[in-house]
Short mmCIF file of N, CA, C and O in Angstrom, two decimals:
data_model
loop_
_atom_site.label_atom_id
_atom_site.label_comp_id
_atom_site.label_asym_id
_atom_site.label_seq_id
_atom_site.Cartn_x
_atom_site.Cartn_y
_atom_site.Cartn_z
N UNK A 2 144.45 -106.26 108.52
CA UNK A 2 145.13 -106.04 110.13
C UNK A 2 146.31 -106.81 109.40
O UNK A 2 146.99 -107.50 109.39
N UNK A 3 147.36 -105.66 110.24
CA UNK A 3 149.26 -106.02 110.22
C UNK A 3 149.54 -106.49 111.75
O UNK A 3 148.96 -105.11 112.63
N UNK A 4 150.28 -106.83 111.59
CA UNK A 4 150.64 -107.44 113.22
C UNK A 4 152.42 -106.84 113.55
O UNK A 4 152.81 -107.12 114.40
N UNK A 5 152.62 -106.28 112.67
CA UNK A 5 153.72 -105.40 112.46
C UNK A 5 154.22 -104.56 113.56
O UNK A 5 153.92 -103.64 113.90
N UNK A 6 155.36 -104.92 114.29
CA UNK A 6 155.20 -104.32 115.62
C UNK A 6 154.24 -103.76 116.59
O UNK A 6 153.75 -102.95 117.14
N UNK A 7 153.06 -104.99 116.57
CA UNK A 7 152.07 -104.57 117.04
C UNK A 7 151.13 -103.77 116.66
O UNK A 7 149.98 -102.94 116.97
N UNK A 8 151.45 -103.42 115.08
CA UNK A 8 150.66 -102.54 114.65
C UNK A 8 148.72 -102.96 114.55
O UNK A 8 148.69 -104.33 113.85
N UNK A 9 147.89 -102.31 114.90
CA UNK A 9 146.46 -102.82 114.85
C UNK A 9 145.83 -102.11 113.46
O UNK A 9 144.46 -101.77 113.75
N UNK A 10 146.61 -101.53 112.50
CA UNK A 10 145.97 -100.76 111.51
C UNK A 10 144.63 -101.18 111.12
O UNK A 10 144.77 -102.57 110.57
N UNK A 11 143.70 -100.76 111.04
CA UNK A 11 142.23 -101.04 110.13
C UNK A 11 141.85 -99.80 109.32
O UNK A 11 141.23 -99.00 109.43
N UNK A 12 141.93 -100.47 107.88
CA UNK A 12 141.55 -99.67 106.66
C UNK A 12 140.46 -98.99 107.11
O UNK A 12 140.04 -97.98 106.42
N UNK A 13 139.47 -100.16 107.30
CA UNK A 13 138.23 -99.57 107.22
C UNK A 13 138.16 -98.05 107.73
O UNK A 13 137.04 -97.05 107.75
N UNK A 14 138.62 -98.38 109.48
CA UNK A 14 138.18 -97.29 110.55
C UNK A 14 139.17 -95.98 110.16
O UNK A 14 138.45 -94.49 110.12
N UNK A 15 140.16 -96.42 109.33
CA UNK A 15 140.70 -94.89 108.81
C UNK A 15 139.97 -94.36 107.37
O UNK A 15 140.74 -93.15 107.36
N UNK A 16 139.37 -95.03 106.84
CA UNK A 16 138.62 -94.04 105.64
C UNK A 16 137.32 -93.59 105.89
O UNK A 16 136.67 -92.96 104.98
N UNK A 17 137.05 -93.75 107.26
CA UNK A 17 135.66 -92.93 107.63
C UNK A 17 135.95 -91.16 106.98
O UNK A 17 134.91 -90.86 106.67
N UNK A 18 136.90 -90.54 107.13
CA UNK A 18 137.01 -89.22 107.05
C UNK A 18 137.15 -88.73 105.65
O UNK A 18 138.13 -89.75 104.96
N UNK A 19 136.91 -87.71 105.19
CA UNK A 19 137.34 -87.57 103.26
C UNK A 19 138.07 -87.04 103.21
O UNK A 19 139.61 -87.36 102.30
N UNK A 20 138.95 -86.26 104.13
CA UNK A 20 140.37 -86.01 103.87
C UNK A 20 141.66 -86.60 104.17
O UNK A 20 141.37 -87.30 105.17
N UNK A 21 142.67 -86.20 103.62
CA UNK A 21 143.75 -86.94 104.22
C UNK A 21 144.00 -86.73 105.55
O UNK A 21 144.56 -87.73 106.35
N UNK A 22 143.87 -85.65 106.06
CA UNK A 22 144.21 -85.18 107.14
C UNK A 22 142.93 -85.84 108.17
O UNK A 22 143.56 -86.69 109.51
N UNK A 23 141.59 -85.80 107.54
CA UNK A 23 140.85 -86.34 108.29
C UNK A 23 141.31 -88.18 108.57
O UNK A 23 140.82 -89.02 109.35
N UNK A 24 141.78 -89.10 107.27
CA UNK A 24 142.13 -90.02 107.44
C UNK A 24 142.98 -90.55 108.59
O UNK A 24 143.25 -91.54 109.01
N UNK A 25 144.29 -89.45 108.64
CA UNK A 25 145.48 -89.64 109.30
C UNK A 25 145.02 -89.54 110.67
O UNK A 25 145.69 -90.45 111.64
N UNK A 26 144.26 -88.69 111.27
CA UNK A 26 143.53 -88.65 112.46
C UNK A 26 142.54 -89.74 112.71
O UNK A 26 143.12 -90.30 114.27
N UNK A 27 141.91 -90.27 112.12
CA UNK A 27 140.83 -91.65 112.10
C UNK A 27 141.97 -92.59 112.46
O UNK A 27 141.81 -93.30 113.41
N UNK A 28 142.99 -92.68 111.43
CA UNK A 28 143.99 -93.64 112.00
C UNK A 28 144.40 -93.33 113.30
O UNK A 28 145.12 -94.83 113.70
N UNK A 29 145.46 -92.45 113.73
CA UNK A 29 146.05 -92.26 114.61
C UNK A 29 145.34 -92.41 115.72
O UNK A 29 145.77 -93.10 116.75
N UNK A 30 144.13 -92.35 116.38
CA UNK A 30 143.25 -92.62 117.22
C UNK A 30 142.91 -94.00 117.25
O UNK A 30 142.86 -94.48 118.42
N UNK A 31 142.66 -94.90 116.00
CA UNK A 31 142.40 -96.55 116.27
C UNK A 31 143.83 -96.90 116.87
O UNK A 31 143.50 -98.26 117.32
N UNK A 32 144.90 -96.23 116.60
CA UNK A 32 146.09 -96.79 117.39
C UNK A 32 146.66 -96.70 118.84
O UNK A 32 147.52 -97.21 119.43
N UNK A 33 145.53 -96.05 119.59
CA UNK A 33 145.90 -95.44 121.12
C UNK A 33 145.87 -96.81 121.72
O UNK A 33 145.28 -97.68 121.66
N UNK A 34 146.86 -97.09 122.05
CA UNK A 34 147.19 -98.34 122.92
C UNK A 34 148.54 -99.10 122.80
O UNK A 34 148.49 -100.17 122.90
N UNK A 35 148.19 -98.58 121.03
CA UNK A 35 149.28 -100.02 120.82
C UNK A 35 150.48 -99.85 120.75
O UNK A 35 150.53 -98.93 121.20
N UNK A 36 151.18 -101.22 121.06
CA UNK A 36 152.68 -101.21 121.14
C UNK A 36 153.39 -100.87 119.52
O UNK A 36 153.23 -102.07 119.29
N UNK A 37 154.04 -99.91 119.76
CA UNK A 37 154.60 -99.59 118.35
C UNK A 37 155.51 -98.58 118.17
O UNK A 37 155.53 -97.69 119.35
N UNK A 38 156.47 -98.38 117.31
CA UNK A 38 157.21 -97.07 117.70
C UNK A 38 156.56 -95.83 116.65
O UNK A 38 155.45 -96.57 116.40
N UNK A 39 157.43 -95.04 116.71
CA UNK A 39 156.52 -93.70 116.23
C UNK A 39 156.66 -93.76 114.32
O UNK A 39 155.70 -93.38 113.92
N UNK A 40 157.58 -94.66 113.78
CA UNK A 40 157.90 -94.85 112.59
C UNK A 40 156.53 -95.92 112.02
O UNK A 40 156.02 -95.47 110.90
N UNK A 41 156.46 -96.81 112.46
CA UNK A 41 155.06 -97.50 112.30
C UNK A 41 153.50 -96.91 112.56
O UNK A 41 153.09 -96.73 111.59
N UNK A 42 153.54 -95.70 113.46
CA UNK A 42 152.31 -94.89 113.58
C UNK A 42 152.40 -94.13 112.38
O UNK A 42 151.47 -93.98 111.40
N UNK A 43 153.65 -93.19 111.85
CA UNK A 43 153.24 -92.95 110.63
C UNK A 43 153.54 -93.27 109.53
O UNK A 43 152.75 -92.90 108.49
N UNK A 44 153.94 -94.29 109.18
CA UNK A 44 153.95 -95.16 108.10
C UNK A 44 152.26 -95.51 108.03
O UNK A 44 151.96 -95.48 106.56
N UNK A 45 151.87 -96.05 108.97
CA UNK A 45 150.55 -96.35 108.65
C UNK A 45 149.45 -95.04 108.26
O UNK A 45 148.64 -95.48 107.92
N UNK A 46 149.72 -93.79 109.19
CA UNK A 46 148.77 -92.43 109.01
C UNK A 46 149.11 -92.38 107.46
O UNK A 46 148.12 -92.19 106.78
N UNK A 47 150.42 -92.57 106.91
CA UNK A 47 150.33 -92.17 105.30
C UNK A 47 149.74 -92.93 104.61
O UNK A 47 149.09 -92.77 103.33
N UNK A 48 149.68 -94.51 104.66
CA UNK A 48 149.02 -95.53 104.22
C UNK A 48 147.40 -95.10 104.01
O UNK A 48 146.60 -94.94 102.97
N UNK A 49 147.05 -94.74 105.25
CA UNK A 49 145.61 -94.01 105.46
C UNK A 49 145.15 -93.39 104.97
O UNK A 49 144.21 -92.99 104.28
N UNK A 50 146.14 -92.17 104.38
CA UNK A 50 145.96 -90.87 103.90
C UNK A 50 146.03 -91.43 101.90
O UNK A 50 145.46 -90.31 101.55
N UNK A 51 146.36 -92.51 101.82
CA UNK A 51 145.92 -93.15 100.45
C UNK A 51 147.64 -92.99 99.94
O UNK A 51 147.91 -93.12 98.21
N UNK A 52 148.99 -92.43 100.60
CA UNK A 52 150.34 -92.26 100.24
C UNK A 52 150.80 -93.38 99.75
O UNK A 52 150.77 -94.88 100.51
N UNK A 53 151.17 -94.00 98.83
CA UNK A 53 151.97 -94.80 98.23
C UNK A 53 153.48 -95.02 98.07
O UNK A 53 154.10 -94.00 97.83
N UNK A 54 154.11 -96.09 98.25
CA UNK A 54 155.33 -95.96 98.17
C UNK A 54 155.99 -95.95 99.64
O UNK A 54 157.62 -95.46 99.87
N UNK A 55 155.38 -95.89 100.45
CA UNK A 55 155.68 -96.11 102.09
C UNK A 55 156.52 -97.20 102.38
O UNK A 55 156.09 -98.45 102.00
N UNK A 56 157.89 -97.15 103.21
CA UNK A 56 158.31 -98.34 103.23
C UNK A 56 158.98 -98.50 104.33
O UNK A 56 158.20 -97.95 105.54
N UNK A 57 159.91 -98.93 104.67
CA UNK A 57 160.66 -99.17 106.14
C UNK A 57 161.22 -97.67 106.39
O UNK A 57 162.34 -97.47 105.89
N UNK A 58 160.84 -96.66 107.18
CA UNK A 58 160.71 -95.30 106.94
C UNK A 58 161.60 -94.87 108.71
O UNK A 58 161.41 -95.67 109.39
N UNK A 59 162.34 -93.98 108.32
CA UNK A 59 163.04 -93.39 109.67
C UNK A 59 161.94 -92.13 109.91
O UNK A 59 161.15 -91.65 109.07
N UNK A 60 161.89 -91.36 111.07
CA UNK A 60 161.28 -90.16 111.33
C UNK A 60 161.22 -89.17 109.94
O UNK A 60 160.54 -88.68 109.72
N UNK A 61 162.85 -88.46 110.03
CA UNK A 61 163.16 -88.09 108.93
C UNK A 61 162.41 -88.28 107.77
O UNK A 61 161.90 -87.29 107.05
N UNK A 62 162.89 -89.63 107.32
CA UNK A 62 162.22 -89.61 105.80
C UNK A 62 160.68 -89.66 105.47
O UNK A 62 160.29 -89.67 104.39
N UNK A 63 159.68 -89.72 106.54
CA UNK A 63 158.63 -89.86 106.72
C UNK A 63 158.44 -88.78 106.63
O UNK A 63 157.08 -88.28 105.46
N UNK A 64 158.61 -87.50 106.49
CA UNK A 64 158.79 -86.05 106.07
C UNK A 64 158.73 -85.72 104.52
O UNK A 64 158.60 -84.96 104.01
N UNK A 65 159.53 -86.49 103.92
CA UNK A 65 159.51 -86.76 102.31
C UNK A 65 158.04 -86.36 101.59
O UNK A 65 158.29 -86.34 100.37
N UNK A 66 157.52 -87.19 102.46
CA UNK A 66 155.72 -87.64 101.88
C UNK A 66 155.07 -86.20 102.32
O UNK A 66 153.68 -85.98 101.94
N UNK A 67 155.45 -85.23 102.83
CA UNK A 67 154.77 -83.77 103.53
C UNK A 67 155.65 -82.72 103.18
O UNK A 67 156.41 -82.68 103.10
N UNK A 68 154.71 -81.42 103.22
CA UNK A 68 155.54 -80.32 103.49
C UNK A 68 155.24 -79.62 104.15
O UNK A 68 154.20 -79.36 105.22
N UNK A 69 156.00 -78.98 105.22
CA UNK A 69 156.28 -77.96 106.15
C UNK A 69 155.14 -77.11 106.08
O UNK A 69 154.96 -76.31 104.99
N UNK A 70 154.55 -76.82 107.59
CA UNK A 70 152.78 -75.49 107.35
C UNK A 70 153.63 -75.09 108.42
O UNK A 70 153.95 -75.41 109.60
N UNK A 71 152.84 -73.70 108.49
CA UNK A 71 152.98 -72.85 109.83
C UNK A 71 152.25 -72.70 110.41
O UNK A 71 151.51 -72.06 111.31
N UNK A 72 150.74 -73.46 109.89
CA UNK A 72 149.40 -73.10 110.62
C UNK A 72 148.46 -74.52 110.69
O UNK A 72 148.34 -75.18 109.90
N UNK A 73 149.14 -75.14 111.68
CA UNK A 73 149.20 -76.59 112.08
C UNK A 73 147.67 -77.34 111.92
O UNK A 73 147.13 -76.32 112.73
N UNK A 74 147.31 -77.95 111.42
CA UNK A 74 145.70 -78.50 111.54
C UNK A 74 145.88 -80.01 112.25
O UNK A 74 146.95 -80.64 111.82
N UNK A 75 144.60 -80.43 112.94
CA UNK A 75 144.89 -81.32 113.29
C UNK A 75 144.74 -82.99 111.89
O UNK A 75 144.21 -82.52 111.12
N UNK A 76 145.84 -83.46 112.01
CA UNK A 76 146.21 -84.62 111.55
C UNK A 76 147.30 -84.33 110.31
O UNK A 76 147.76 -84.99 109.55
N UNK A 77 148.10 -82.99 111.07
CA UNK A 77 149.34 -82.87 110.27
C UNK A 77 149.80 -83.56 111.04
O UNK A 77 149.92 -83.86 112.28
N UNK A 78 151.42 -83.86 110.57
CA UNK A 78 152.50 -84.76 111.01
C UNK A 78 153.53 -83.84 111.70
O UNK A 78 153.39 -82.49 111.69
N UNK A 79 154.23 -84.47 113.20
CA UNK A 79 154.96 -83.35 113.92
C UNK A 79 156.03 -83.84 113.80
O UNK A 79 155.98 -85.48 114.16
N UNK A 80 157.37 -83.59 113.76
CA UNK A 80 158.55 -84.22 113.73
C UNK A 80 159.52 -82.94 114.24
O UNK A 80 158.92 -82.22 114.80
N UNK A 81 160.13 -84.32 115.26
CA UNK A 81 161.01 -83.31 116.00
C UNK A 81 162.44 -84.00 115.84
O UNK A 81 162.63 -85.26 115.67
N UNK A 82 163.53 -82.93 115.79
CA UNK A 82 164.89 -83.35 115.73
C UNK A 82 165.59 -84.14 116.86
O UNK A 82 166.12 -85.49 116.72
N UNK A 83 164.85 -83.89 118.24
CA UNK A 83 165.31 -84.80 119.10
C UNK A 83 163.96 -84.79 120.10
O UNK A 83 163.34 -83.92 120.58
N UNK A 84 163.60 -86.32 120.14
CA UNK A 84 162.05 -86.43 120.61
C UNK A 84 161.99 -86.13 122.27
O UNK A 84 160.73 -86.71 122.90
N UNK A 85 163.32 -85.84 122.65
CA UNK A 85 163.18 -85.99 124.39
C UNK A 85 164.68 -87.40 124.83
O UNK A 85 164.40 -87.15 125.98
N UNK A 86 164.65 -87.49 123.92
CA UNK A 86 165.44 -89.10 124.34
C UNK A 86 166.75 -89.08 123.56
O UNK A 86 167.03 -90.11 123.45
N UNK A 87 167.12 -88.33 123.01
CA UNK A 87 168.09 -88.31 121.96
C UNK A 87 168.36 -88.84 120.74
O UNK A 87 168.99 -88.66 120.35
N UNK A 88 167.04 -88.96 120.27
CA UNK A 88 166.94 -88.96 118.87
C UNK A 88 165.70 -88.66 118.30
O UNK A 88 164.64 -88.13 118.94
N UNK A 89 165.02 -88.50 116.86
CA UNK A 89 164.53 -87.96 116.17
C UNK A 89 163.22 -88.55 116.67
O UNK A 89 162.90 -89.76 116.94
N UNK A 90 162.10 -87.91 116.26
CA UNK A 90 160.73 -88.53 116.92
C UNK A 90 159.63 -88.17 115.66
O UNK A 90 159.49 -86.93 115.33
N UNK A 91 158.21 -88.72 115.26
CA UNK A 91 157.35 -88.04 114.79
C UNK A 91 155.87 -88.43 115.53
O UNK A 91 155.80 -89.46 116.43
N UNK A 92 155.00 -87.86 115.63
CA UNK A 92 153.78 -87.70 115.91
C UNK A 92 152.61 -87.32 115.00
O UNK A 92 153.01 -86.94 114.15
N UNK A 93 151.33 -87.16 115.55
CA UNK A 93 149.91 -86.61 114.82
C UNK A 93 149.56 -85.92 115.67
O UNK A 93 149.46 -86.12 116.67
N UNK A 94 149.50 -84.45 114.75
CA UNK A 94 148.70 -83.45 116.10
C UNK A 94 147.15 -83.39 115.43
O UNK A 94 146.57 -84.08 114.88
N UNK A 95 146.90 -83.80 117.09
CA UNK A 95 145.49 -83.35 117.37
C UNK A 95 144.89 -82.00 117.50
O UNK A 95 143.43 -82.17 117.20
N UNK A 96 145.79 -81.20 117.88
CA UNK A 96 144.97 -79.54 117.94
C UNK A 96 144.74 -79.16 119.48
O UNK A 96 145.40 -80.31 120.33
N UNK A 97 144.95 -78.27 119.57
CA UNK A 97 144.85 -77.75 121.60
C UNK A 97 146.16 -78.33 121.92
O UNK A 97 145.91 -78.64 123.21
N UNK A 98 147.43 -78.26 121.23
CA UNK A 98 148.51 -78.48 121.77
C UNK A 98 148.44 -80.27 122.30
O UNK A 98 149.50 -80.45 123.14
N UNK A 99 147.73 -80.76 121.73
CA UNK A 99 148.01 -82.66 122.20
C UNK A 99 148.48 -82.94 120.40
O UNK A 99 148.33 -82.48 119.68
N UNK A 100 148.95 -84.02 120.83
CA UNK A 100 149.44 -85.31 119.74
C UNK A 100 149.37 -86.57 120.59
O UNK A 100 149.38 -86.93 121.20
N UNK A 101 149.02 -87.37 119.33
CA UNK A 101 149.37 -88.89 119.26
C UNK A 101 150.65 -89.45 118.98
O UNK A 101 151.24 -89.06 117.90
N UNK A 102 151.11 -89.74 120.06
CA UNK A 102 153.07 -90.50 119.77
C UNK A 102 152.79 -92.00 120.27
O UNK A 102 152.45 -92.68 120.75
N UNK A 103 153.71 -92.12 119.53
CA UNK A 103 153.75 -93.83 119.74
C UNK A 103 155.32 -93.88 119.99
O UNK A 103 156.39 -92.92 119.87
N UNK A 104 155.85 -94.83 120.91
CA UNK A 104 156.81 -94.81 121.42
C UNK A 104 157.04 -94.90 122.84
O UNK A 104 158.11 -94.79 123.40
N UNK A 105 156.19 -94.33 123.50
CA UNK A 105 156.20 -93.54 124.55
C UNK A 105 155.90 -94.62 125.52
O UNK A 105 154.92 -95.52 125.17
N UNK A 106 156.06 -94.45 127.04
CA UNK A 106 155.84 -95.71 128.16
C UNK A 106 155.88 -97.00 127.64
O UNK A 106 154.81 -97.75 127.89
N UNK A 107 157.01 -97.48 127.23
CA UNK A 107 157.28 -99.15 126.75
C UNK A 107 156.90 -99.32 125.36
O UNK A 107 156.34 -100.39 124.82
N UNK A 108 157.06 -98.34 124.60
CA UNK A 108 156.71 -97.98 122.98
C UNK A 108 155.13 -98.06 122.96
O UNK A 108 154.13 -98.65 121.91
N UNK A 109 154.21 -97.60 123.83
CA UNK A 109 152.77 -97.51 123.83
C UNK A 109 152.10 -95.85 122.99
O UNK A 109 153.33 -95.05 122.84
N UNK A 110 151.28 -96.56 122.32
CA UNK A 110 150.60 -94.98 121.15
C UNK A 110 149.59 -94.61 122.45
O UNK A 110 148.88 -95.38 123.09
N UNK A 111 150.31 -93.13 122.73
CA UNK A 111 149.42 -92.22 123.49
C UNK A 111 149.05 -90.80 123.43
O UNK A 111 150.03 -90.51 122.38
N UNK A 112 148.53 -90.08 123.80
CA UNK A 112 147.90 -88.83 123.66
C UNK A 112 148.87 -88.25 124.81
O UNK A 112 148.41 -88.10 125.88
N UNK A 113 149.59 -86.97 124.47
CA UNK A 113 150.22 -86.12 124.98
C UNK A 113 150.33 -84.87 124.76
O UNK A 113 149.72 -84.82 123.33
N UNK A 114 151.05 -84.21 125.52
CA UNK A 114 151.47 -82.47 124.68
C UNK A 114 151.96 -83.18 123.24
O UNK A 114 153.21 -83.58 123.39
N UNK A 115 151.88 -81.83 122.43
CA UNK A 115 152.59 -81.55 121.49
C UNK A 115 154.02 -81.14 121.60
O UNK A 115 155.32 -81.16 120.63
N UNK A 116 154.23 -80.44 122.88
CA UNK A 116 155.75 -79.84 123.16
C UNK A 116 156.70 -80.43 123.95
O UNK A 116 156.33 -80.70 124.82
N UNK A 117 157.10 -81.26 123.26
CA UNK A 117 158.06 -82.30 123.72
C UNK A 117 159.72 -82.36 123.03
O UNK A 117 159.44 -81.35 121.94
N UNK A 118 160.53 -82.84 123.79
CA UNK A 118 161.92 -82.84 122.67
C UNK A 118 162.14 -81.30 122.64
O UNK A 118 162.23 -80.56 122.82
N UNK A 119 162.86 -81.21 121.51
CA UNK A 119 163.24 -80.28 120.67
C UNK A 119 162.13 -79.24 120.35
O UNK A 119 162.47 -78.12 119.86
N UNK A 120 160.81 -79.56 120.64
CA UNK A 120 159.82 -78.71 119.50
C UNK A 120 159.29 -79.06 118.31
O UNK A 120 160.04 -79.62 117.44
N UNK A 121 158.14 -78.95 118.23
CA UNK A 121 157.38 -79.79 117.06
C UNK A 121 157.72 -78.71 115.94
O UNK A 121 157.88 -77.26 115.46
N UNK A 122 157.98 -79.21 114.94
CA UNK A 122 157.73 -78.72 113.37
C UNK A 122 156.57 -79.69 112.66
O UNK A 122 156.63 -80.93 112.72
N UNK A 123 155.72 -78.80 112.29
CA UNK A 123 154.42 -79.32 111.76
C UNK A 123 154.45 -79.31 110.15
O UNK A 123 155.58 -78.75 109.02
N UNK A 124 153.92 -80.86 109.41
CA UNK A 124 154.06 -81.00 108.34
C UNK A 124 152.73 -81.46 107.67
O UNK A 124 151.99 -82.18 108.32
N UNK A 125 152.52 -81.45 106.57
CA UNK A 125 151.13 -81.45 106.21
C UNK A 125 151.61 -82.88 104.76
O UNK A 125 151.77 -81.96 104.02
N UNK A 126 150.60 -83.61 104.68
CA UNK A 126 150.91 -84.58 103.79
C UNK A 126 150.35 -84.16 102.29
O UNK A 126 149.46 -83.76 102.48
N UNK A 127 151.19 -84.35 101.51
CA UNK A 127 150.83 -84.13 100.04
C UNK A 127 149.66 -84.54 99.23
O UNK A 127 149.74 -85.88 99.67
N UNK A 128 148.84 -84.21 98.86
CA UNK A 128 148.04 -84.44 98.26
C UNK A 128 146.72 -84.54 98.83
O UNK A 128 146.27 -84.00 99.32
#
Protein backbone atom coordinates (compact mmCIF):
# COMPACT_ATOMS: atom_id res chain seq x y z
CA UNK A 1 0.00 0.00 0.00
CA UNK A 2 1.08 3.52 -0.75
CA UNK A 3 0.21 6.48 1.41
CA UNK A 4 1.11 9.07 -1.25
CA UNK A 5 -1.60 11.74 -1.14
CA UNK A 6 -3.86 9.35 0.78
CA UNK A 7 -3.75 6.78 -2.02
CA UNK A 8 -5.00 3.42 -0.74
CA UNK A 9 -4.07 1.34 -3.79
CA UNK A 10 -4.42 -2.39 -3.23
CA UNK A 11 -2.88 -4.32 -6.12
CA UNK A 12 -4.66 -7.55 -5.15
CA UNK A 13 -8.10 -5.93 -5.47
CA UNK A 14 -7.08 -4.18 -8.67
CA UNK A 15 -6.01 -7.42 -10.38
CA UNK A 16 -9.35 -9.19 -9.88
CA UNK A 17 -10.50 -8.46 -13.42
CA UNK A 18 -8.69 -9.82 -16.47
CA UNK A 19 -8.80 -6.90 -18.91
CA UNK A 20 -6.96 -3.60 -18.59
CA UNK A 21 -10.30 -1.77 -18.36
CA UNK A 22 -11.51 -4.24 -15.75
CA UNK A 23 -8.42 -3.73 -13.61
CA UNK A 24 -8.71 0.06 -13.97
CA UNK A 25 -12.36 -0.09 -12.93
CA UNK A 26 -11.65 -2.33 -9.93
CA UNK A 27 -8.85 -0.01 -8.84
CA UNK A 28 -10.97 3.14 -9.24
CA UNK A 29 -13.82 1.62 -7.22
CA UNK A 30 -11.36 0.67 -4.47
CA UNK A 31 -10.43 4.35 -4.20
CA UNK A 32 -13.91 5.70 -3.43
CA UNK A 33 -13.63 7.91 -0.35
CA UNK A 34 -9.83 8.26 -0.59
CA UNK A 35 -8.38 11.75 -0.25
CA UNK A 36 -6.26 12.37 -3.36
CA UNK A 37 -6.17 14.42 -6.52
CA UNK A 38 -7.15 13.19 -9.95
CA UNK A 39 -3.61 12.48 -11.11
CA UNK A 40 -2.98 10.09 -8.21
CA UNK A 41 -6.16 8.22 -9.20
CA UNK A 42 -4.98 8.11 -12.83
CA UNK A 43 -1.45 6.99 -11.99
CA UNK A 44 -2.73 4.16 -9.78
CA UNK A 45 -5.24 3.10 -12.44
CA UNK A 46 -2.49 2.90 -15.05
CA UNK A 47 -0.29 0.83 -12.73
CA UNK A 48 -3.25 -1.47 -11.99
CA UNK A 49 -3.60 -2.00 -15.75
CA UNK A 50 0.06 -3.03 -15.94
CA UNK A 51 1.37 0.16 -17.53
CA UNK A 52 5.01 0.84 -16.67
CA UNK A 53 6.87 4.13 -16.72
CA UNK A 54 4.16 6.08 -14.92
CA UNK A 55 5.68 8.85 -12.82
CA UNK A 56 4.51 12.15 -11.41
CA UNK A 57 1.99 12.96 -14.11
CA UNK A 58 -0.41 15.75 -15.00
CA UNK A 59 -3.90 15.02 -16.36
CA UNK A 60 -2.63 15.84 -19.86
CA UNK A 61 0.42 13.59 -19.67
CA UNK A 62 -1.62 10.63 -18.38
CA UNK A 63 -3.36 10.54 -21.75
CA UNK A 64 -0.03 9.69 -23.42
CA UNK A 65 -0.61 6.15 -22.09
CA UNK A 66 -3.97 5.89 -23.88
CA UNK A 67 -5.67 6.36 -27.25
CA UNK A 68 -8.74 8.54 -27.90
CA UNK A 69 -11.93 6.53 -28.47
CA UNK A 70 -15.43 7.44 -29.63
CA UNK A 71 -17.11 4.39 -28.06
CA UNK A 72 -16.49 4.81 -24.32
CA UNK A 73 -16.49 1.67 -22.19
CA UNK A 74 -16.38 1.30 -18.41
CA UNK A 75 -12.76 1.60 -17.29
CA UNK A 76 -11.80 4.16 -19.94
CA UNK A 77 -10.04 7.35 -18.90
CA UNK A 78 -11.94 10.62 -19.18
CA UNK A 79 -10.01 13.83 -19.85
CA UNK A 80 -11.32 17.37 -19.40
CA UNK A 81 -9.38 20.39 -20.68
CA UNK A 82 -11.22 22.24 -17.89
CA UNK A 83 -12.73 20.11 -15.15
CA UNK A 84 -14.96 23.00 -14.10
CA UNK A 85 -12.49 24.68 -11.77
CA UNK A 86 -10.26 26.36 -14.35
CA UNK A 87 -7.72 23.55 -14.85
CA UNK A 88 -7.50 20.15 -16.50
CA UNK A 89 -8.90 17.02 -14.88
CA UNK A 90 -9.10 13.26 -15.45
CA UNK A 91 -11.52 10.60 -14.21
CA UNK A 92 -12.42 6.94 -14.80
CA UNK A 93 -15.60 6.19 -16.75
CA UNK A 94 -18.12 3.87 -15.07
CA UNK A 95 -20.73 3.80 -17.83
CA UNK A 96 -24.28 5.16 -17.85
CA UNK A 97 -23.09 8.77 -17.67
CA UNK A 98 -21.13 8.28 -14.42
CA UNK A 99 -17.43 8.51 -13.57
CA UNK A 100 -15.11 8.23 -10.58
CA UNK A 101 -13.44 11.57 -9.92
CA UNK A 102 -10.74 12.44 -7.41
CA UNK A 103 -10.12 15.95 -6.19
CA UNK A 104 -13.81 16.60 -5.51
CA UNK A 105 -15.24 18.00 -2.25
CA UNK A 106 -11.96 18.43 -0.37
CA UNK A 107 -9.96 16.11 -2.64
CA UNK A 108 -12.27 13.13 -2.08
CA UNK A 109 -12.67 10.33 -4.60
CA UNK A 110 -16.36 10.16 -5.51
CA UNK A 111 -18.81 8.92 -8.12
CA UNK A 112 -20.36 11.80 -10.06
CA UNK A 113 -21.66 12.63 -13.52
CA UNK A 114 -19.20 12.24 -16.39
CA UNK A 115 -20.57 15.50 -17.84
CA UNK A 116 -18.61 18.19 -15.98
CA UNK A 117 -16.52 21.19 -16.97
CA UNK A 118 -15.51 21.36 -20.62
CA UNK A 119 -17.06 17.95 -21.24
CA UNK A 120 -15.56 14.47 -21.42
CA UNK A 121 -13.05 13.20 -23.95
CA UNK A 122 -12.57 9.43 -23.66
CA UNK A 123 -9.29 7.48 -23.84
CA UNK A 124 -8.57 3.75 -23.66
CA UNK A 125 -5.33 2.52 -22.12
CA UNK A 126 -2.91 1.09 -24.66
CA UNK A 127 -2.37 -2.61 -24.24
